[in-house]
mmCIF file of C-alpha atoms in Angstrom:
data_model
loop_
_atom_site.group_PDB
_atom_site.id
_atom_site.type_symbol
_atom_site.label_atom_id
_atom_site.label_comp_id
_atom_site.label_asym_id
_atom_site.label_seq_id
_atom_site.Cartn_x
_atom_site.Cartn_y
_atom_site.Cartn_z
ATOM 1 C CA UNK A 209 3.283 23.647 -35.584
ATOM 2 C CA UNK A 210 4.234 20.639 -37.735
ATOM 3 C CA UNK A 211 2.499 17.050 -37.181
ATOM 4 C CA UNK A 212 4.670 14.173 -36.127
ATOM 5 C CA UNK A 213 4.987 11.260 -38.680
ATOM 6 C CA UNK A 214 3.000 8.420 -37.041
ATOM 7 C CA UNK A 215 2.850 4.988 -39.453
ATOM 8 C CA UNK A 216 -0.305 3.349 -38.866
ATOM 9 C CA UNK A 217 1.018 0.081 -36.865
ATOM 10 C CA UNK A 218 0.031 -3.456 -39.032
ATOM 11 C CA UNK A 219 -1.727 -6.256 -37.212
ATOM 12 C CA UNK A 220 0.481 -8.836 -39.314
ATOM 13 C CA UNK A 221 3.415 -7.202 -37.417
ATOM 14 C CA UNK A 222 2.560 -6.400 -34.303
ATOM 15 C CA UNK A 223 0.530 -9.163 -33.398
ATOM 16 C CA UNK A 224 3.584 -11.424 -33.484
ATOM 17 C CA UNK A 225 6.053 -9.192 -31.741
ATOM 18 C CA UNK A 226 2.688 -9.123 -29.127
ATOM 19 C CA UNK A 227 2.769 -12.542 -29.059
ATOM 20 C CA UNK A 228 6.734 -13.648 -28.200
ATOM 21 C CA UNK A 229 6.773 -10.210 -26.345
ATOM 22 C CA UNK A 230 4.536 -11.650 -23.531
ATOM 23 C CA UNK A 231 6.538 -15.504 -23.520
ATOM 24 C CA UNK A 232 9.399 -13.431 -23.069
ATOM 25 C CA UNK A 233 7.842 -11.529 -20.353
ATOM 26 C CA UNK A 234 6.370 -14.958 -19.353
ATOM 27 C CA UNK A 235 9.640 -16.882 -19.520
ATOM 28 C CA UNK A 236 11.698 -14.071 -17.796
ATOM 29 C CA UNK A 237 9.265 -14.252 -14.703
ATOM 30 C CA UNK A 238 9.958 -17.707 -14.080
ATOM 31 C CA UNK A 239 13.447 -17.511 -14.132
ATOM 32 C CA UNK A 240 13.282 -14.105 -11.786
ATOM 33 C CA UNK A 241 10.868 -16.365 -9.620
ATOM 34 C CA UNK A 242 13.250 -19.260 -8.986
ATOM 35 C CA UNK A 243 16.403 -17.065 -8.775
ATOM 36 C CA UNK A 244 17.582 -16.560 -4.874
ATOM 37 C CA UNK A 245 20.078 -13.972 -5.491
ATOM 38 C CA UNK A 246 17.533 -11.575 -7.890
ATOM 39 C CA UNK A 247 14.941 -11.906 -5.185
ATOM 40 C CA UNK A 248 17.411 -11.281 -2.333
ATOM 41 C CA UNK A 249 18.899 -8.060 -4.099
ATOM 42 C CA UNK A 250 15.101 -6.771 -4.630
ATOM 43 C CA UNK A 251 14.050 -7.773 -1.392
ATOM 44 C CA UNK A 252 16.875 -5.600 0.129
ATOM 45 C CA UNK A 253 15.994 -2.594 -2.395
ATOM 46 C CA UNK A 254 12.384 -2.649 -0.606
ATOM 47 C CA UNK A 255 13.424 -2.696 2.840
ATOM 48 C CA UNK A 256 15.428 0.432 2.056
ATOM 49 C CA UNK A 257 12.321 2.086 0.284
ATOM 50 C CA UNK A 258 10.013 1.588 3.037
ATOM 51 C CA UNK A 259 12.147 2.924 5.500
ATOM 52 C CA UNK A 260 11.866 6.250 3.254
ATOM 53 C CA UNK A 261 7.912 6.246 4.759
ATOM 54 C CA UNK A 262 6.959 10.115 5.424
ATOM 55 C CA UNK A 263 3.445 11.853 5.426
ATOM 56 C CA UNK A 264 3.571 13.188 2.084
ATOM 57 C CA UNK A 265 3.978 10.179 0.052
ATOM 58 C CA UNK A 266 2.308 7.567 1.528
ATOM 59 C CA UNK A 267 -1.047 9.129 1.150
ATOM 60 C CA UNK A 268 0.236 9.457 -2.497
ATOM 61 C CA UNK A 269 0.696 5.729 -2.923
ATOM 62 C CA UNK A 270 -2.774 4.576 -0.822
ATOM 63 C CA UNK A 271 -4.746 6.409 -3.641
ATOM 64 C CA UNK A 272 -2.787 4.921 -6.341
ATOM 65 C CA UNK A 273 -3.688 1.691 -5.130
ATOM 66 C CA UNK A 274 -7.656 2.298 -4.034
ATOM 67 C CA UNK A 275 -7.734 4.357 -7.748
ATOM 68 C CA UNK A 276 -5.851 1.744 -9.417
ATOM 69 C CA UNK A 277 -7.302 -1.568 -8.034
ATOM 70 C CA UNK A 278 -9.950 -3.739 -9.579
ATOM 71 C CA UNK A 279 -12.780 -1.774 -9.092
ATOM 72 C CA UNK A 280 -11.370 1.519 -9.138
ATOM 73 C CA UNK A 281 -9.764 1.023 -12.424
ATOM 74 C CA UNK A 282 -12.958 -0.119 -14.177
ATOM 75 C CA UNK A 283 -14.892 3.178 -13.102
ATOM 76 C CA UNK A 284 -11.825 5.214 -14.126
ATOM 77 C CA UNK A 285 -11.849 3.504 -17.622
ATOM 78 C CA UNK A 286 -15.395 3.882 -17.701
ATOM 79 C CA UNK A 287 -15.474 7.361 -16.962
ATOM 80 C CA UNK A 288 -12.406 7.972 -19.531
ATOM 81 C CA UNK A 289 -14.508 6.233 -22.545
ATOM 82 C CA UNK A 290 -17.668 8.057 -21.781
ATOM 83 C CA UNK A 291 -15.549 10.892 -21.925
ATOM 84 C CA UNK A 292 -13.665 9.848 -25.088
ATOM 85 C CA UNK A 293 -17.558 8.741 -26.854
ATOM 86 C CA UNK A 294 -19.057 11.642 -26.439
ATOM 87 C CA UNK A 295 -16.525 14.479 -27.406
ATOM 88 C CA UNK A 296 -16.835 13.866 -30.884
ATOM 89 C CA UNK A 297 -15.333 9.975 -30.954
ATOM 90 C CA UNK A 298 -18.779 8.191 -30.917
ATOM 91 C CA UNK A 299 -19.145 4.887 -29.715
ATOM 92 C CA UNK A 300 -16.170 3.004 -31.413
ATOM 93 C CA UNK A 301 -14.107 5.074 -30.131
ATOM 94 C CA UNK A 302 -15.130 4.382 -26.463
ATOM 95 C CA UNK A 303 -15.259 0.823 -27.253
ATOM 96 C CA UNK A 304 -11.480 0.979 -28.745
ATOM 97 C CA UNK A 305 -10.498 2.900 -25.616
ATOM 98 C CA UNK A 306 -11.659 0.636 -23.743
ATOM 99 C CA UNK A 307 -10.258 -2.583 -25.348
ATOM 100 C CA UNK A 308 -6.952 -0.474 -25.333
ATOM 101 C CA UNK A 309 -7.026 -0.850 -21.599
ATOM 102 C CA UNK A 310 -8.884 -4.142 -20.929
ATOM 103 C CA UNK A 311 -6.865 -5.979 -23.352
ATOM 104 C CA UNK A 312 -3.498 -5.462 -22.221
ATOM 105 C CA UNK A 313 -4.584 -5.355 -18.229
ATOM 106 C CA UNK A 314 -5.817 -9.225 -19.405
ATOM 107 C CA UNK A 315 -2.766 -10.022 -20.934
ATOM 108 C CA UNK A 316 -0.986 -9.127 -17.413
ATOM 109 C CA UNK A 317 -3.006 -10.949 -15.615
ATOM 110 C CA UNK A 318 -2.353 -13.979 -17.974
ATOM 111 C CA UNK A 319 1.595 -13.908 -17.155
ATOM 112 C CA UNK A 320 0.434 -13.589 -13.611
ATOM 113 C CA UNK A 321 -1.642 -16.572 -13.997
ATOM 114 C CA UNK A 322 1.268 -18.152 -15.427
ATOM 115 C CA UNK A 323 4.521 -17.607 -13.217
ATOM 116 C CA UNK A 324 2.470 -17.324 -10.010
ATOM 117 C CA UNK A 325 5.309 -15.362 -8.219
ATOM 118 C CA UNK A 326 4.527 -14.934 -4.617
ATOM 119 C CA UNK A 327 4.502 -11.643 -2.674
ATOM 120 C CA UNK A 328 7.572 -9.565 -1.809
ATOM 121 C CA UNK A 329 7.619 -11.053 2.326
ATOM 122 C CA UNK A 330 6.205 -8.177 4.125
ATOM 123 C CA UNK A 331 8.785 -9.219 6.980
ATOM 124 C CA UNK A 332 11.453 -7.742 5.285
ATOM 125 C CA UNK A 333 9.764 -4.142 5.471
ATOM 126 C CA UNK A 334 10.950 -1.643 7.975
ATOM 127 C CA UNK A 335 7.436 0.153 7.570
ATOM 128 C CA UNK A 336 4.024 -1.440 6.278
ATOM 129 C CA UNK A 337 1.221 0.272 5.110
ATOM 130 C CA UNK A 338 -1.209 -2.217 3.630
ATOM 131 C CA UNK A 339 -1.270 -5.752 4.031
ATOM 132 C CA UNK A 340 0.056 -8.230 1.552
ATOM 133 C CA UNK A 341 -2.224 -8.650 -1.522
ATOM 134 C CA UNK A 342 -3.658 -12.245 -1.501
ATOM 135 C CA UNK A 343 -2.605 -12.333 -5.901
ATOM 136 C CA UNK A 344 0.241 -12.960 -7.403
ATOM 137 C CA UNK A 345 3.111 -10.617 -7.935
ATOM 138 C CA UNK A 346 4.520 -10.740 -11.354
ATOM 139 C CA UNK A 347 4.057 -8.493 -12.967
ATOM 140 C CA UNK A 348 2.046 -6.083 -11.519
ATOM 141 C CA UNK A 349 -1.577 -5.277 -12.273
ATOM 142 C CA UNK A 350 -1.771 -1.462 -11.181
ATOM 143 C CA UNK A 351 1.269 -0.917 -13.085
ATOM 144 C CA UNK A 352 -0.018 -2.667 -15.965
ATOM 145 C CA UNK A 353 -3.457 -1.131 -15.701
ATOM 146 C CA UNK A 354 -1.482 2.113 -15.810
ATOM 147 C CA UNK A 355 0.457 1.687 -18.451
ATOM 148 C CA UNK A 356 -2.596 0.698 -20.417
ATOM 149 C CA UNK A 357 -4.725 3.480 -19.973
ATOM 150 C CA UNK A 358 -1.954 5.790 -20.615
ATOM 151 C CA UNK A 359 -1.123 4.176 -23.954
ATOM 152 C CA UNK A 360 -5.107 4.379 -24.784
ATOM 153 C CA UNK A 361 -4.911 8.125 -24.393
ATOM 154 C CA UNK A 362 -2.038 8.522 -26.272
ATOM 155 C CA UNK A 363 -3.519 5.722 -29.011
ATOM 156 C CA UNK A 364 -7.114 7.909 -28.835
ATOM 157 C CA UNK A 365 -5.021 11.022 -29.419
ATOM 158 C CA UNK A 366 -2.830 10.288 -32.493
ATOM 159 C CA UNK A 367 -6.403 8.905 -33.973
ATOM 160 C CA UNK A 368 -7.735 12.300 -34.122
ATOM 161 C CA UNK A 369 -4.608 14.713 -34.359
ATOM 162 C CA UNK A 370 -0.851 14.363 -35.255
ATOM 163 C CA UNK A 371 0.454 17.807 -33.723
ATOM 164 C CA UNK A 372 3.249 17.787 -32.243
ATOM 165 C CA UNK A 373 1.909 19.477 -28.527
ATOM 166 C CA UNK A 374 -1.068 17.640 -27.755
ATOM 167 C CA UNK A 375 0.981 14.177 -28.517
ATOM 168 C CA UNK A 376 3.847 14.871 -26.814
ATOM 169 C CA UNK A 377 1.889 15.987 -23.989
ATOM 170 C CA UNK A 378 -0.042 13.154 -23.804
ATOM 171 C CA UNK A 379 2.900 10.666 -24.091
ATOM 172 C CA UNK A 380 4.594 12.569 -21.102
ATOM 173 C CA UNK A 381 1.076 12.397 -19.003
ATOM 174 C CA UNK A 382 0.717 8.084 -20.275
ATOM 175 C CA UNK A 383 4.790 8.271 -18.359
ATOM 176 C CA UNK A 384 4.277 10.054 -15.921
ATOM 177 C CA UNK A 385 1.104 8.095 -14.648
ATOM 178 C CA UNK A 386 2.908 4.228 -15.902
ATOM 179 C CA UNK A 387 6.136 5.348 -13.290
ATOM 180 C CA UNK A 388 4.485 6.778 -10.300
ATOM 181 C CA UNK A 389 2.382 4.026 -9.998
ATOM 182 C CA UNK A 390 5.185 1.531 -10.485
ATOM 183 C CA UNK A 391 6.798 3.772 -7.506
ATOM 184 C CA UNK A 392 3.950 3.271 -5.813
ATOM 185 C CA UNK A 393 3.614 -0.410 -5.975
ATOM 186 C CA UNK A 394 7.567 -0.741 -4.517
ATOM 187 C CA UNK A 395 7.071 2.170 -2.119
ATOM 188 C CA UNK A 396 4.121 -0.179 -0.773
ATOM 189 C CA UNK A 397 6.227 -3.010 -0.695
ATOM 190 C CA UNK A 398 3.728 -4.992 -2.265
ATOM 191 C CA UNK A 399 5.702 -5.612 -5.560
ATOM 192 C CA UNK A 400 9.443 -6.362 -6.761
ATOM 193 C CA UNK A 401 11.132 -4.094 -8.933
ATOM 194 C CA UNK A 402 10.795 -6.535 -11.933
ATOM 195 C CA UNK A 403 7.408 -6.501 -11.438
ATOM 196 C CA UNK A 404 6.445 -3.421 -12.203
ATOM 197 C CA UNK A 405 9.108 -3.427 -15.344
ATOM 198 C CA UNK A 406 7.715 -6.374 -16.862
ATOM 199 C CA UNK A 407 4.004 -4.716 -16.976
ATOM 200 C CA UNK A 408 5.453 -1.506 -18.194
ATOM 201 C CA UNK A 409 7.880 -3.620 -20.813
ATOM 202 C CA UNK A 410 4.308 -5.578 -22.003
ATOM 203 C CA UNK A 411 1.833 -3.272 -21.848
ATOM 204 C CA UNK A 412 3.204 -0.571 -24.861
ATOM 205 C CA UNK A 413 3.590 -3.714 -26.971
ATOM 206 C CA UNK A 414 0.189 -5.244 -26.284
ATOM 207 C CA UNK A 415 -1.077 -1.917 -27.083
ATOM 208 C CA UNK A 416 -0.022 -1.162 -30.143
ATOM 209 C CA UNK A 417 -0.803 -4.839 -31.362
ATOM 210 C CA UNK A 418 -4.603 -3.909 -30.263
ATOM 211 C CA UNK A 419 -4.864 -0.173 -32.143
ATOM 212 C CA UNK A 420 -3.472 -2.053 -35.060
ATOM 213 C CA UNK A 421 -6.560 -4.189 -35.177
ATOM 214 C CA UNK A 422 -8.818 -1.820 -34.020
ATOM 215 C CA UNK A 423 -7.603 0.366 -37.113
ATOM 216 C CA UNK A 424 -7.986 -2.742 -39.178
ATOM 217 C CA UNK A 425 -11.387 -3.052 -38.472
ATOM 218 C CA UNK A 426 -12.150 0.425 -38.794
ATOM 219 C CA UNK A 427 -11.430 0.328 -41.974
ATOM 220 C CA UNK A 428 -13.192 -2.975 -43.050
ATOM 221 C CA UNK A 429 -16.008 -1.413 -41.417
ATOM 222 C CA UNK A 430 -15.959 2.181 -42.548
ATOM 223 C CA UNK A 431 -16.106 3.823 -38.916
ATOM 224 C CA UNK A 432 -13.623 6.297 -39.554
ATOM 225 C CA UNK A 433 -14.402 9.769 -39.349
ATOM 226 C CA UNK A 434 -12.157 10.904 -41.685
ATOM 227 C CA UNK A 435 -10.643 9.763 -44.462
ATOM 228 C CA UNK A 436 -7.990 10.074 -47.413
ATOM 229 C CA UNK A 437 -5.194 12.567 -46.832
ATOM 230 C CA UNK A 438 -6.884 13.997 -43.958
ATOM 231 C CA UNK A 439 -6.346 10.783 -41.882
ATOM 232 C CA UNK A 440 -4.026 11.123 -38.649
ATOM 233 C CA UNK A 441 -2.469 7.798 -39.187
ATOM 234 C CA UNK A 442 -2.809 7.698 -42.602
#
């Protein structure tokens, strides 16, 4: 099967587009914040969802957001990178994995910081499951977190192999996982629809501006595996 052509990202590129990527993100949040008739039209979206409540899904979501929360995301990424160490990536890759994840899950929680966007009012709701997180809203940290540890498998992946299967495969599983948990987070009611776009908008582009380093400093540092034509991203 032939190998996908993957250029190595450049930190003098990406950390830019990184950079105004998250103002944007930043800037766009205040705006959504302020505006009456965007919050009204999402507000309306997630009475409608949670009247779609049944059996089946709602357990679905309530994992999501145990698995997914603060201290159920650090023992999945820990568990991941252990994982990622000690099948033949050694300890920088581990570490990259996990500034693949912690990075952009920070840089989230910066435009949180920043727009401060309350909660979607639970009043609204025809159903609610959990109560109303006590944190800000936009954009949305399991989504984010999400989004990030997808892209870090798919980033660990294309570091060791450039077939076409196990990447695509991969990219559909980092999808998969970024969308249902953006579901998730609106089937809860505990996040906008913007929300949960702006982390998954951020997060791929935060990513890539991290690998790009990391690969930078791999080579400085002569941690790579492999070398010369038999490089993945070379």
């Amino acid at each position: 099967m032939s190998d996908l052509p993957v250029p190595r990202p450049r930190p003098a590129v990406w950390i830019p587009i990184a950079l105004v990527t998250t103002i944007v993100i930043a800037v766009a949040g205040i705006f959504i914040r302020d505006s009456t008739v965007i919050n009204e039209a999402e507000l309306s979206f997630l009475r409608d969802l949670s009247a779609m409540h049944n059996a089946w899904l709602s357990p679905i979501a309530l994992v999501i957001n145990i698995g997914f929360g603060p201290v159920g995301a650090v023992i999945v990424s820990l568990i991941i990178a252990i994982v990622v160490g000690v099948s033949g990536g050694g300890v920088w890759s581990a570490a990259r994995f996990g500034l693949l994840v912690v990075v952009p899950w920070l840089a989230v929680d910066l435009v949180k910081a920043i727009v401060s966007r309350p909660r979607p009012d639970s009043g609204v709701l025809v159903n609610q499951i959990i109560s109303e997180p006590l944190s800000a809203s936009y954009p949305s940290g399991h989504t984010g977190f999400a989004a990030a540890l997808g892209m870090a498998l798919v980033w660990t992946v294309l570091s060791r192999t450039r077939r076409t299967a196990p990447v695509v495969a991969v990219i559909a599983l980092a999808a998969v996982l970024a969308l249902v948990t953006a579901w998730s987070r609106m089937y809860l009611g505990v996040h906008h629809p913007t929300d949960v776009t702006a982390s998954i908008l951020l997060v791929p582009v935060v990513s890539t501006a991290v690998f790009a380093v990391c690969e930078r400093i791999v080579d400085k540092r002569g941690l790579r595996t492999s070398k010369g034509p038999g490089d993945p991203l070379s």
